[in-house]
Coordinates of C-alpha atoms and ligand atoms in Angstrom, one line a residue:
X1 CA 0.3 -0.1 0.0
X2 CA 2.5 2.5 1.0
X3 CA 4.5 1.5 -2.4
X4 CA 1.5 2.2 -4.4
X5 CA 0.5 5.6 -3.0
X6 CA 4.3 6.7 -3.1
X7 CA 4.8 5.6 -6.6
X8 CA 2.3 8.2 -7.3
X9 CA 3.5 10.9 -5.4
X10 CA 5.2 13.7 -6.8
X11 CA 6.4 17.2 -5.7
X12 CA 5.1 20.2 -6.8
X13 CA 5.9 23.9 -5.2
X14 CA 6.9 21.7 -1.9
X15 CA 3.8 20.5 -2.0
X16 CA 3.2 16.6 -2.0
X17 CA -0.1 15.5 -4.0
X18 CA -1.2 12.2 -3.6
X19 CA -3.1 10.8 -6.7
X20 CA -3.5 7.0 -6.2
X21 CA -4.0 5.2 -9.3
X22 CA -7.4 3.8 -10.3
X23 CA -6.0 0.2 -10.2
X24 CA -4.9 0.6 -6.7
X25 CA -8.3 1.9 -5.6
X26 CA -11.1 0.1 -4.0
X27 CA -14.0 -0.2 -6.6
X28 CA -17.5 1.6 -4.9
X29 CA -20.3 0.4 -6.5
X30 CA -22.4 0.7 -3.4
X31 CA -22.5 3.4 -0.6
X32 CA -22.1 2.0 2.8
X33 CA -24.9 2.0 5.5
X34 CA -25.0 4.5 8.2
X35 CA -23.8 2.1 10.8
X36 CA -21.0 0.9 8.6
X37 CA -19.6 4.5 8.1
X38 CA -19.7 5.0 11.8
X39 CA -18.0 1.9 12.7
X40 CA -15.3 2.5 9.8
X41 CA -14.5 6.0 11.1
X42 CA -14.5 4.8 14.7
X43 CA -12.2 2.2 13.9
X44 CA -9.8 4.7 12.2
X45 CA -10.0 6.7 15.3
X46 CA -8.9 3.5 17.3
X47 CA -6.2 2.7 15.1
X48 CA -4.7 6.2 14.8
X49 CA -3.3 9.2 17.0
X50 CA -3.7 11.5 14.4
X51 CA -7.4 11.2 14.4
X52 CA -10.1 12.2 17.0
X53 CA -13.9 11.3 16.4
X54 CA -16.5 12.8 19.1
X55 CA -20.1 13.1 18.7
X56 CA -21.6 17.0 18.7
X57 CA -25.5 18.0 18.8
X58 CA -28.6 16.0 17.9
X59 CA -30.0 15.4 14.6
X60 CA -33.8 15.2 13.8
X61 CA -33.3 11.5 13.7
X62 CA -32.2 11.6 17.3
X63 CA -28.9 10.5 16.6
X64 CA -26.1 12.7 17.2
X65 CA -23.6 14.2 14.4
X66 CA -20.3 12.7 14.5
X67 CA -17.2 14.9 14.0
X68 CA -13.8 13.3 12.9
X69 CA -10.9 15.7 13.6
X70 CA -7.5 15.0 11.8
X71 CA -4.3 16.9 12.9
X72 CA -0.8 15.4 12.6
X73 CA 0.2 17.6 15.6
X74 CA -2.7 16.1 17.3
X75 CA -4.6 19.5 17.5
X76 CA -8.3 18.2 18.1
X77 CA -9.6 21.6 19.5
X78 CA -10.3 24.9 18.1
X79 CA -8.6 26.7 20.6
X80 CA -5.4 25.0 19.8
X81 CA -6.0 25.1 16.2
X82 CA -5.8 28.9 16.6
X83 CA -3.2 29.6 18.7
X84 CA -1.0 27.1 16.7
X85 CA -2.1 29.0 13.5
X86 CA -3.6 25.8 11.8
X87 CA -5.7 26.4 8.8
X88 CA -9.0 24.9 9.7
X89 CA -10.8 22.9 6.9
X90 CA -14.2 21.6 7.4
X91 CA -15.7 19.0 5.1
X92 CA -19.2 18.2 5.3
X93 CA -21.0 15.0 3.8
X94 CA -24.4 13.8 2.8
X95 CA -26.3 16.9 3.1
X96 CA -27.9 15.2 0.4
X97 CA -27.7 11.5 1.3
X98 CA -28.5 10.8 -2.2
X99 CA -25.4 12.3 -3.1
X100 CA -23.2 10.2 -0.6
X101 CA -19.9 10.4 -2.8
X102 CA -18.3 12.8 -0.1
X103 CA -19.0 10.3 2.6
X104 CA -16.9 7.5 0.8
X105 CA -14.3 9.7 -0.4
X106 CA -13.7 11.1 3.2
X107 CA -13.3 7.9 4.6
X108 CA -10.5 6.9 1.8
X109 CA -9.0 10.1 2.5
X110 CA -8.8 9.9 6.4
X111 CA -7.8 6.2 5.9
X112 CA -5.1 7.3 3.6
X113 CA -3.9 9.9 6.1
X114 CA -4.1 7.1 8.8
X115 CA -2.0 4.9 7.0
X116 CA 0.5 7.8 5.9
X117 CA 0.5 10.3 8.5
X118 CA 3.4 11.9 7.1
X119 CA 1.0 13.2 4.1
X120 CA -1.1 15.2 6.3
X121 CA 0.3 18.7 6.5
X122 CA 1.0 19.7 9.5
X123 CA -0.3 23.4 9.2
X124 CA -3.9 22.3 8.8
X125 CA -6.8 20.8 10.9
X126 CA -9.8 18.8 9.0
X127 CA -13.0 18.7 10.6
X128 CA -15.1 16.2 8.9
X129 CA -18.5 15.7 9.4
X130 CA -19.0 12.2 8.0
X131 CA -22.9 12.4 7.4
X132 CA -24.7 15.4 8.3
X133 CA -28.3 14.2 7.0
X134 CA -28.7 11.4 9.2
X135 CA -32.2 11.1 9.0
X136 CA -32.0 11.1 5.2
X137 CA -29.3 8.7 5.3
X138 CA -31.2 6.2 6.8
X139 CA -34.1 6.3 4.7
X140 CA -32.1 4.2 2.0
X141 CA -33.1 3.4 -1.3
X142 CA -32.3 2.9 -4.8
X143 CA -34.9 5.1 -6.8
X144 CA -34.9 8.5 -5.4
X145 CA -32.3 9.7 -7.9
X146 CA -33.8 8.7 -11.0
X147 CA -31.1 10.3 -13.3
X148 CA -27.9 8.9 -11.2
X149 CA -25.6 6.7 -12.1
X150 CA -25.0 4.5 -8.9
X151 CA -24.3 3.7 -6.1
X152 CA -26.7 0.8 -5.9
X153 CA -28.3 2.0 -2.6
X154 CA -28.4 5.7 -1.4
X155 CA -30.4 7.9 1.2
X156 CA -33.0 10.4 0.2
X157 CA -32.4 14.0 0.1
X158 CA -34.6 15.3 2.5
X159 CA -34.2 14.9 6.5
X160 CA -37.1 13.6 9.0
X161 CA -39.1 16.8 8.4
X162 CA -38.9 16.3 4.8
X163 CA -36.6 19.6 4.7
X164 CA -33.5 20.0 2.2
X165 CA -30.8 20.7 4.7
X166 CA -28.9 22.9 2.1
X167 CA -31.6 25.7 2.4
X168 CA -32.0 25.7 6.1
X169 CA -28.8 27.7 7.4
X170 CA -30.7 30.8 8.2
X171 CA -34.0 29.3 9.4
X172 CA -32.9 26.7 11.1
X173 CA -35.8 24.5 11.4
X174 CA -33.6 21.2 11.7
X175 CA -32.0 20.4 14.4
X176 CA -29.1 19.2 12.2
X177 CA -28.9 22.6 11.5
X178 CA -28.5 24.2 15.0
X179 CA -25.8 21.3 15.8
X180 CA -23.9 21.9 12.5
X181 CA -23.7 25.9 13.4
X182 CA -22.7 25.0 16.7
X183 CA -19.9 23.0 15.4
X184 CA -19.2 25.6 12.8
X185 CA -19.0 28.5 15.4
X186 CA -16.8 26.6 17.4
X187 CA -14.1 25.8 14.8
X188 CA -14.8 29.1 12.6
X189 CA -13.0 27.1 9.6
X190 CA -10.9 29.1 7.3
X191 CA -12.4 26.9 4.0
X192 CA -15.8 24.8 4.1
X193 CA -15.9 21.8 1.6
X194 CA -19.5 20.7 1.2
X195 CA -19.7 17.4 -1.2
X196 CA -22.5 16.9 -3.8
X197 CA -23.4 15.4 -7.0
X198 CA -24.8 17.5 -9.8
X199 CA -27.8 17.3 -12.1
X200 CA -28.5 18.7 -15.2
X201 CA -26.3 18.9 -18.7
X202 CA -24.1 16.1 -19.9
X203 CA -20.4 16.8 -20.4
X204 CA -17.0 15.3 -20.3
X205 CA -15.9 16.2 -16.7
X206 CA -16.5 13.7 -13.7
X207 CA -15.9 16.9 -11.0
X208 CA -17.5 20.7 -11.2
X209 CA -16.9 23.1 -8.6
X210 CA -19.0 26.0 -6.9
X211 CA -16.6 28.5 -5.4
X212 CA -18.3 31.1 -2.9
X213 CA -19.4 33.6 -5.3
X214 CA -16.7 36.3 -5.9
X215 CA -18.7 39.3 -5.6
X216 CA -20.2 38.1 -2.5
X217 CA -17.5 36.7 -0.6
X218 CA -15.4 39.8 1.0
X219 CA -13.2 41.2 -1.6
X220 CA -10.0 40.3 0.4
X221 CA -10.9 36.7 0.0
X222 CA -11.9 36.6 -3.4
X223 CA -9.0 38.3 -4.6
X224 CA -7.2 35.4 -3.3
X225 CA -9.7 32.7 -4.4
X226 CA -9.9 34.1 -7.9
X227 CA -6.2 35.1 -8.9
X228 CA -4.7 32.4 -6.6
X229 CA -6.1 29.7 -4.8
X230 CA -8.9 28.4 -7.2
X231 CA -6.6 28.7 -10.4
X232 CA -4.1 26.5 -8.5
X233 CA -6.9 23.9 -7.7
X234 CA -7.7 23.9 -11.6
X235 CA -4.1 23.2 -12.4
X236 CA -3.4 20.4 -9.9
X237 CA -6.5 18.6 -11.0
X238 CA -5.7 18.9 -14.8
X239 CA -2.0 17.8 -13.8
X240 CA -3.2 14.6 -12.2
X241 CA -5.5 13.7 -15.0
X242 CA -8.8 14.9 -13.4
X243 CA -9.7 18.4 -15.3
X244 CA -12.7 20.2 -13.8
X245 CA -15.2 22.9 -14.5
X246 CA -17.3 25.4 -13.0
X247 CA -20.8 23.9 -11.9
X248 CA -22.8 24.0 -14.8
X249 CA -25.6 25.8 -14.6
X250 CA -26.6 26.8 -18.2
X251 CA -27.9 30.2 -19.6
X252 CA -29.9 28.4 -22.2
X253 CA -30.5 24.9 -22.8
X254 CA -26.9 23.5 -23.4
X255 CA -23.5 24.3 -21.8
X256 CA -22.8 26.3 -25.3
X257 CA -25.1 28.8 -24.3
X258 CA -22.9 29.9 -21.4
X259 CA -22.6 28.7 -17.6
X260 CA -24.0 31.0 -14.8
X261 CA -22.2 31.2 -11.7
X262 CA -24.0 29.8 -8.9
X263 CA -25.2 32.5 -6.4
X264 CA -25.2 30.8 -3.2
X265 CA -27.4 32.9 -0.9
X266 CA -27.0 32.5 3.0
X267 CA -29.4 29.5 3.1
X268 CA -26.7 27.5 1.4
X269 CA -24.0 26.1 3.5
X270 CA -21.4 28.0 1.4
X271 CA -23.4 31.0 1.5
X272 CA -23.6 30.7 5.2
X273 CA -20.0 30.2 5.5
X274 CA -19.5 33.3 3.5
X275 CA -21.1 35.5 6.2
X276 CA -18.1 34.6 8.4
X277 CA -15.6 35.0 6.0
X278 CA -14.9 31.5 5.3
X279 CA -14.2 30.5 1.8
X280 CA -16.7 28.0 0.5
X281 CA -16.7 25.2 -2.1
X282 CA -19.1 22.8 -3.3
X283 CA -17.7 19.8 -5.2
X284 CA -20.3 18.5 -7.6
X285 CA -19.7 15.4 -9.3
X286 CA -21.6 14.5 -12.5
X287 CA -24.5 12.4 -11.8
X288 CA -23.9 10.2 -14.9
X289 CA -20.4 9.4 -14.5
X290 CA -20.1 5.7 -12.4
X291 CA -20.2 6.2 -8.6
X292 CA -17.0 4.8 -8.4
X293 CA -15.2 7.5 -10.6
X294 CA -17.0 10.4 -8.7
X295 CA -15.9 8.8 -5.2
X296 CA -12.4 9.2 -6.4
X297 CA -12.7 12.5 -8.1
X298 CA -14.3 13.8 -4.6
X299 CA -11.3 12.3 -3.2
X300 CA -8.9 13.8 -5.6
X301 CA -10.2 17.2 -5.1
X302 CA -10.4 17.2 -1.3
X303 CA -6.6 16.2 -1.2
X304 CA -5.8 19.0 -3.9
X305 CA -7.5 21.7 -1.5
X306 CA -6.1 20.4 1.3
X307 CA -2.4 20.7 0.0
X308 CA -3.0 24.2 -1.6
X309 CA -4.6 25.3 1.5
X310 CA -1.5 23.9 3.2
X311 CA 1.0 25.7 1.1
X312 CA -1.2 29.0 1.4
X313 CA -2.0 28.5 4.9
X314 CA -0.6 31.7 6.3
X315 CA -2.0 33.9 3.7
X316 CA -5.5 31.9 4.4
X317 CA -5.5 32.6 8.3
X318 CA -4.1 36.2 7.6
X319 CA -6.9 37.1 5.0
X320 CA -9.7 35.1 6.9
X321 CA -8.4 37.7 10.1
X322 CA -8.2 40.8 8.0
X323 CA -11.7 40.2 6.4
X324 CA -13.0 39.7 10.2
X325 CA -11.5 42.9 11.4
X326 CA -12.9 44.9 8.2
X327 CA -16.3 43.5 8.6
X328 CA -16.3 45.1 12.1
X329 CA -16.3 48.5 10.5
X330 CA -18.3 47.9 7.3
X331 CA -20.7 50.3 6.7
X332 CA -22.4 49.3 3.6
X333 CA -24.0 45.7 3.3
X334 CA -25.4 44.1 0.1
X335 CA -28.8 41.9 0.9
X336 CA -29.7 40.9 -2.5
X337 CA -27.7 40.6 -6.0
X338 CA -28.3 40.0 -9.8
X339 CA -26.4 38.7 -12.4
X340 CA -24.8 41.2 -14.7
X341 CA -25.5 39.4 -18.3
X342 CA -23.2 41.9 -20.1
X343 CA -20.2 40.3 -18.4
X344 CA -18.5 37.0 -18.9
X345 CA -15.3 35.5 -19.1
X346 CA -14.6 33.0 -21.9
X347 CA -13.4 29.4 -20.6
X348 CA -12.5 26.1 -22.2
X349 CA -15.1 23.7 -22.0
X350 CA -15.1 19.8 -22.5
X351 CA -18.7 19.0 -23.7
X352 CA -20.7 17.0 -26.0
X353 CA -22.4 17.9 -28.9
X354 CA -25.9 17.9 -28.8
X355 CA -29.2 17.8 -31.0
X356 CA -32.9 17.1 -30.5
X357 CA -34.3 13.5 -31.4
X358 CA -38.3 12.4 -31.5
X359 CA -38.9 10.9 -28.0
X360 CA -40.2 7.3 -28.7
X361 CA -42.5 8.0 -25.6
X362 CA -44.4 11.1 -26.6
X363 CA -43.1 11.5 -30.2
X364 CA -42.0 15.0 -29.5
X365 CA -38.5 16.4 -29.8
X366 CA -36.1 15.7 -27.0
X367 CA -32.5 17.0 -26.0
X368 CA -29.9 14.4 -26.8
X369 CA -26.0 14.7 -26.2
X370 CA -24.1 12.6 -28.4
X371 CA -21.0 11.2 -26.5
X372 CA -19.4 10.1 -29.4
X373 CA -18.9 13.8 -30.2
X374 CA -16.7 15.1 -27.4
X375 CA -15.8 18.7 -27.8
X376 CA -13.6 21.2 -26.3
X377 CA -15.0 24.9 -27.0
X378 CA -14.9 28.3 -25.8
X379 CA -18.0 29.2 -23.7
X380 CA -19.1 31.9 -21.9
X381 CA -18.9 31.8 -17.8
X382 CA -21.2 34.6 -16.7
X383 CA -19.4 35.3 -13.0
X384 CA -20.4 38.9 -12.2
X385 CA -23.1 39.8 -9.8
X386 CA -24.2 43.3 -8.7
X387 CA -25.9 44.6 -5.9
X388 CA -29.4 45.0 -6.1
X389 CA -30.4 45.9 -2.6
X390 CA -28.0 47.4 0.0
X391 CA -28.3 49.0 3.3
X392 CA -26.1 51.1 5.6
X393 CA -25.7 49.3 9.0
X394 CA -27.2 50.8 12.1
X395 CA -25.2 51.2 15.1
X396 CA -27.4 49.0 17.4
X397 CA -30.4 46.7 16.8
X398 CA -32.8 46.2 19.4
X399 CA -34.6 42.9 19.4
X400 CA -37.6 42.7 22.2
X401 CA -37.1 39.7 24.0
X402 CA -40.4 38.2 22.9
X403 CA -38.8 37.1 19.6
X404 CA -37.2 34.0 21.2
X405 CA -36.7 32.0 18.0
X406 CA -34.8 34.8 16.5
X407 CA -32.6 35.7 19.8
X408 CA -31.8 31.5 19.9
X409 CA -30.4 32.0 16.2
X410 CA -28.4 34.8 16.8
X411 CA -26.9 33.2 20.2
X412 CA -26.2 30.0 18.4
X413 CA -24.1 31.7 15.6
X414 CA -22.0 33.6 18.4
X415 CA -23.5 37.1 18.2
X416 CA -22.6 39.1 21.0
X417 CA -25.8 40.4 22.5
X418 CA -26.6 42.8 25.7
X419 CA -29.6 42.9 27.9
X420 CA -31.7 46.0 29.0
X421 CA -31.1 46.5 32.8
X422 CA -34.4 48.3 33.1
X423 CA -37.6 49.4 31.3
X424 CA -36.6 52.1 29.1
X425 CA -38.7 54.2 26.4
X426 CA -36.4 54.8 23.3
X427 CA -36.9 57.1 20.3
X428 CA -35.5 54.6 17.2
X429 CA -35.8 53.8 13.7
X430 CA -38.5 51.3 12.8
X431 CA -39.5 49.9 9.1
X432 CA -43.1 50.0 8.0
X433 CA -43.6 47.3 5.9
X434 CA -44.9 48.6 3.0
X435 CA -44.8 45.9 0.4
X436 CA -44.7 42.2 1.6
X437 CA -45.3 39.3 -1.2
X438 CA -45.5 35.6 -0.6
X439 CA -46.3 32.6 -2.7
X440 CA -49.2 30.5 -2.4
X441 CA -47.5 27.4 -1.7
X442 CA -45.0 26.6 1.0
X443 CA -41.5 26.5 0.2
X444 CA -39.4 24.6 2.8
X445 CA -41.8 24.6 5.3
X446 CA -42.2 28.6 5.0
X447 CA -44.2 31.0 2.8
X448 CA -41.0 33.1 2.1
X449 CA -41.6 36.9 1.6
X450 CA -40.3 38.1 -1.6
X451 CA -39.6 42.0 -2.6
X452 CA -40.3 43.2 0.7
X453 CA -40.1 47.2 0.7
X454 CA -39.7 49.1 3.9
X455 CA -39.9 52.7 4.9
X456 CA -38.0 54.1 7.7
X457 CA -39.8 56.0 10.4
X458 CA -39.0 57.3 13.9
X459 CA -41.0 56.0 16.8
X460 CA -41.1 56.2 20.5
X461 CA -41.3 52.7 21.8
X462 CA -41.3 51.0 25.2
X463 CA -38.8 48.5 25.9
X464 CA -38.3 46.3 28.9
X465 CA -35.8 44.9 31.2
X466 CA -34.3 41.9 29.4
X467 CA -34.8 42.9 26.0
X468 CA -31.8 42.4 23.5
X469 CA -29.3 44.9 22.2
X470 CA -26.8 44.1 19.4
X471 CA -24.1 46.3 18.7
X472 CA -23.2 46.1 15.2
X473 CA -19.3 46.3 15.3
X474 CA -18.7 42.2 15.5
X475 CA -16.8 40.2 13.1
X476 CA -20.2 38.1 12.4
X477 CA -21.6 41.7 11.3
X478 CA -22.9 40.2 7.8
X479 CA -25.0 37.5 9.7
X480 CA -26.5 40.2 12.0
X481 CA -26.9 42.5 9.2
X482 CA -28.6 40.1 6.5
X483 CA -30.5 38.0 9.0
X484 CA -32.2 41.2 10.7
X485 CA -32.6 43.8 7.6
X486 CA -36.3 42.8 6.4
X487 CA -35.2 43.4 2.7
X488 CA -32.6 40.7 2.5
X489 CA -33.6 37.7 0.5
X490 CA -32.5 35.4 3.5
X491 CA -33.5 37.6 6.3
X492 CA -35.5 36.4 9.5
X493 CA -38.3 38.2 8.1
X494 CA -38.4 36.7 4.7
X495 CA -38.4 33.4 6.4
X496 CA -41.5 34.2 8.5
X497 CA -40.1 34.6 12.0
X498 CA -42.1 38.0 12.1
X499 CA -45.3 37.1 10.3
X500 CA -46.9 38.1 13.7
X501 CA -46.9 41.8 13.0
X502 CA -48.5 41.3 9.6
X503 CA -52.1 41.1 11.1
X504 CA -54.2 43.8 12.3
X505 CA -55.8 43.0 15.7
X506 CA -58.6 45.3 16.2
X507 CA -61.3 46.7 13.8
X508 CA -64.2 48.8 14.0
X509 CA -68.0 48.7 13.5
X510 CA -68.6 51.0 10.5
X511 CA -71.9 52.0 11.6
X512 CA -70.2 53.3 14.9
X513 CA -67.1 54.6 13.3
X514 CA -68.9 56.6 10.9
X515 CA -69.4 59.4 13.3
X516 CA -66.2 59.6 14.5
X517 CA -64.7 59.5 10.9
X518 CA -66.7 62.8 10.4
X519 CA -65.3 64.5 13.4
X520 CA -61.6 63.3 12.3
X521 CA -62.2 64.7 8.9
X522 CA -63.5 68.0 10.6
X523 CA -60.3 68.1 12.9
X524 CA -57.9 67.0 10.0
X525 CA -59.0 68.8 6.8
X526 CA -55.6 67.1 5.2
X527 CA -57.1 63.8 5.3
X528 CA -60.5 65.0 3.7
X529 CA -58.2 66.6 1.0
X530 CA -56.7 63.0 0.4
X531 CA -60.1 61.2 0.6
X532 CA -61.5 63.6 -2.1
X533 CA -58.7 62.9 -4.5
X534 CA -58.7 59.1 -3.6
X535 CA -62.7 59.2 -4.5
X536 CA -61.9 61.2 -7.7
X537 CA -58.9 58.6 -8.9
X538 CA -60.8 55.3 -8.1
X539 CA -64.7 55.2 -8.9
X540 CA -64.9 51.7 -7.1
X541 CA -63.5 53.3 -3.9
X542 CA -65.9 56.2 -4.2
X543 CA -68.7 53.6 -4.1
X544 CA -67.5 51.9 -1.1
X545 CA -68.5 53.2 2.2
X546 CA -66.3 50.6 4.4
X547 CA -63.0 51.5 1.9
X548 CA -63.5 55.0 2.9
X549 CA -64.0 54.5 6.5
X550 CA -60.7 52.5 6.5
X551 CA -58.7 55.2 4.4
X552 CA -59.9 57.6 7.4
X553 CA -59.0 55.1 10.0
X554 CA -55.8 54.1 8.6
X555 CA -54.5 57.9 8.8
X556 CA -56.2 58.5 12.5
X557 CA -54.8 57.8 15.8
X558 CA -56.9 54.8 16.1
X559 CA -54.5 52.9 13.5
X560 CA -52.5 50.2 15.3
X561 CA -48.9 51.0 15.6
X562 CA -47.7 47.5 15.8
X563 CA -49.6 46.5 12.5
X564 CA -46.9 46.1 9.8
X565 CA -44.0 47.6 12.0
X566 CA -41.0 45.2 11.9
X567 CA -40.4 45.1 15.8
X568 CA -36.7 45.3 15.5
X569 CA -35.6 48.6 16.2
X570 CA -32.4 50.4 14.6
X571 CA -30.4 53.1 16.3
X572 CA -28.3 54.9 13.7
X573 CA -25.8 56.4 16.3
X574 CA -24.8 55.0 19.6
X575 CA -26.6 56.1 22.2
X576 CA -26.0 55.2 26.1
X577 CA -28.5 52.6 26.8
X578 CA -28.6 50.9 30.2
X579 CA -27.3 47.7 29.4
X580 CA -25.1 45.2 30.5
Ligands
ZN1 ZN1 -26.7 18.1 -3.6

């Protein structure tokens, strides 16, 4: 075994690359069961002193997550990793258990390092979650991935609550997510690798790669990933005969129409990681390639990334720290992005010619890729996103203690919070929720609000002892702002945490309010003028007694101040508050 592995080692920029040849590799046709995976990792832990396996928080299956840490210096805690300046690489597997490639690849990689500890770089610590969606992994079958070429058996995409965990990183409905975030915040990794299998087009590559979208990632980190780290990974993969391409999301029907870079908002694992200045990667093996090839492509890519991270470890740690410090004082935050279709890079792409044939099932045209006609063509890679919604951060947010689900998630994510020491009335900025839209059908257990528009107002509001004050001067400012600003695509408001404020609680009887309305119009001529012009502009309105009364009600002091008022206050400049 040693001879086999060493025979394929080669030296490049003082870094060893391990690329065991296919003939030396186990042939994977099936994925392992949950019990087998845990037994195999446990055996590695017992056999080696460079590995340490422990259990962390629970999942929705009632079973705990396992965390398998590898370090050639036996650095098995986050505190030691930081003090000894190790770069922390977290590897997450089976968030989609129908895509178990990373589980088997991570085991093979861990076993290789246990067999050859000298090959594990000393300046990195690996934090491997062997199986993340345990619930889905235990829901094993052979049919849920209709288009995928193996393994023979695999788990199901959703977890015990039928949730896609790779949409759950902000709402954190799943216990798996809460436990993951606790592990993530404990380790604060520099790099997150979240292993997947793609669907979509056919092409030659076994492996494609999503990198934290460069405009969204902190500029210090994205300059490094775009100019150095990612080109290095591509070059190393090519060198070992395993070329890769960007994840293939096509502009039109086929890759020749161009590839659009994936925008992973914070609901996704790597989008969540980017909020904490962690560089995220999503390796996506190609569903039509045999399972065995996919496992070993994942293995190769992880080792290439680990070696690259080792050779750049000092810079990665420095940039992570600098990005964190810059985030503490960053003023402007982007809440939503859109693709700039006028900007693209030309990249070489190894695809297959395609055409349309007539389906024998329906008699209608269907797309067909001709694998006997491989091509290498220059295609467009659309990889520029521009801000669509931005906000200036406040100095502080105040979250009333009533909103326990929000406070809990802030705390799980390491946000420093203070509590008011006594009841206090504060003049603060509030958002009036002017436009809120949601779909008719739930998505991932929520009626997610889209296109929310707010208007800032200043109001005089009572707070109570124990309400939460969050200063926006933290390394995790992006998490704070992107979750607490209601216009954000993945804000807590978007995910329905504040829906209570969207309903009016008290109304009026029109026959009683009619007299009051008359009085209001006498006392407030401005409302009379508005009413007159509304009647002129809208004949239906002019014929509705109720609508006209409500028009007056809304503009009077009877209107409920809490209705459609976003309950989190913003303090634009620091004021002295009595908090602990
Ligand atoms: Zn996936």
